[in-house]
Amino acid sequence: VSERLKNLRTTIQEINRYVPGKSIEEIAREYGHSPAEILKLGSNENQLGPSRFAVEAIRQAAGSVHLYPDVDAAPLKRALSEYTGLPEELIVASGGGMDGVLDTLMRMFVREGKDVILPTPTFSYYEISALANGGRPVFVPRGENFAINTDQIIRAADDASLIFLCSPNNPTGNQVSEKDLRGVLESVNALVFLDEAYVEFADKNFIHLVKEYDNLVVGRTFSKAFGLAGLRLGYAVMSEAIQRAYMKVATPFSISRVAEHAGIAALEDREHLKESIEMVRRGRTQLSKRLNLETYPTQASFILAETYPHLASEITTKLLSKGIIIRDCTSFRDAGKYLVRITVGREEQNERVIELLNNMV
Ligand code: PMP
């Protein structure tokens, strides 16, 4: 690094960049496929697409983009209050997706050298954001069926400022049990961030627990069930004390006018939400029944499959040559080399993956 850049913090120089799922453009170029033929099941996007009402709201908002949006996204918060059944005072919304929310919380809670507890394997941006904010990630591997190791988490939490629990967990698909969650919340002084990015597809959610525990924040997103990943819209619920502190440091105007209107329209389109959830539930059964691979039970919009004795990287590369993108989980810490994650899609999409994968194993 040049002399003039010597103030770049060493922790940042050492961070490994976030590995995203592959993009359609990238694969089309690399393998000579036409973009329209490519099936993208590596990033857990909604395979039904966005709500048509959200698309219409985007069109309508487009003419006003010379104006700043509402500073606190109040109309969106009102809609979220209705959707979650919680008062607006407990809600924050963020541009930059849920990633934006958790980055802000890191800035608020992580002190230099303080521990951030991560039950692995899990979503990899937590580690990056912890490091970027001067925290020290502490990895607590999950146990049987990827359940979190509550006792170990509590023991490790003495010097921790934050604990990340993801439910349903990415990439494993399982939820945290209420007993484990309450056990952690009651035994630690750290902030617990419960990531419910995929919760609309699951049997249970824990959003109401923010009224009981002032050290709980529940993160949510419009990227999955609502099909708005490209707009980057997230939100979270938390105790009023944290919400007030959050609003002091949140990036002003982080939610664009376009995203705010689309978010409100998506929340109103209950039919699209219901269809998305039903597609995923049917698709999970289809994939788990028909794939000739061992799959794990899932509450999310993806399914985790075991590729042993084939390497996950071999399987995913072969599928790319056929125009299908799924996720090789090798880059997830503590996931090993034999797991792939497949986004659940529409019936005919799932069928294409099943046929090709079953021919490979
Ligand atoms: N949490 C989990 C578990 C995720 O899988 C994702 C999406 N990759 C996110 C958070 C980020 O969501 P957003 O698109 O709202 O930033």
Short mmCIF file of N, CA, C and O in Angstrom, two decimals, residues 82 149 157:
data_model
loop_
_atom_site.label_atom_id
_atom_site.label_comp_id
_atom_site.label_asym_id
_atom_site.label_seq_id
_atom_site.Cartn_x
_atom_site.Cartn_y
_atom_site.Cartn_z
N GLU A 82 -48.30 -2.01 10.06
CA GLU A 82 -49.49 -2.80 9.81
C GLU A 82 -49.12 -4.26 9.52
O GLU A 82 -49.72 -5.19 10.05
N ASN A 149 -25.41 -24.10 19.03
CA ASN A 149 -24.87 -24.67 20.26
C ASN A 149 -25.04 -23.64 21.38
O ASN A 149 -24.14 -22.85 21.65
N ALA A 157 -20.15 -15.61 25.21
CA ALA A 157 -20.75 -14.28 25.11
C ALA A 157 -20.25 -13.28 26.16
O ALA A 157 -20.60 -12.10 26.09
#
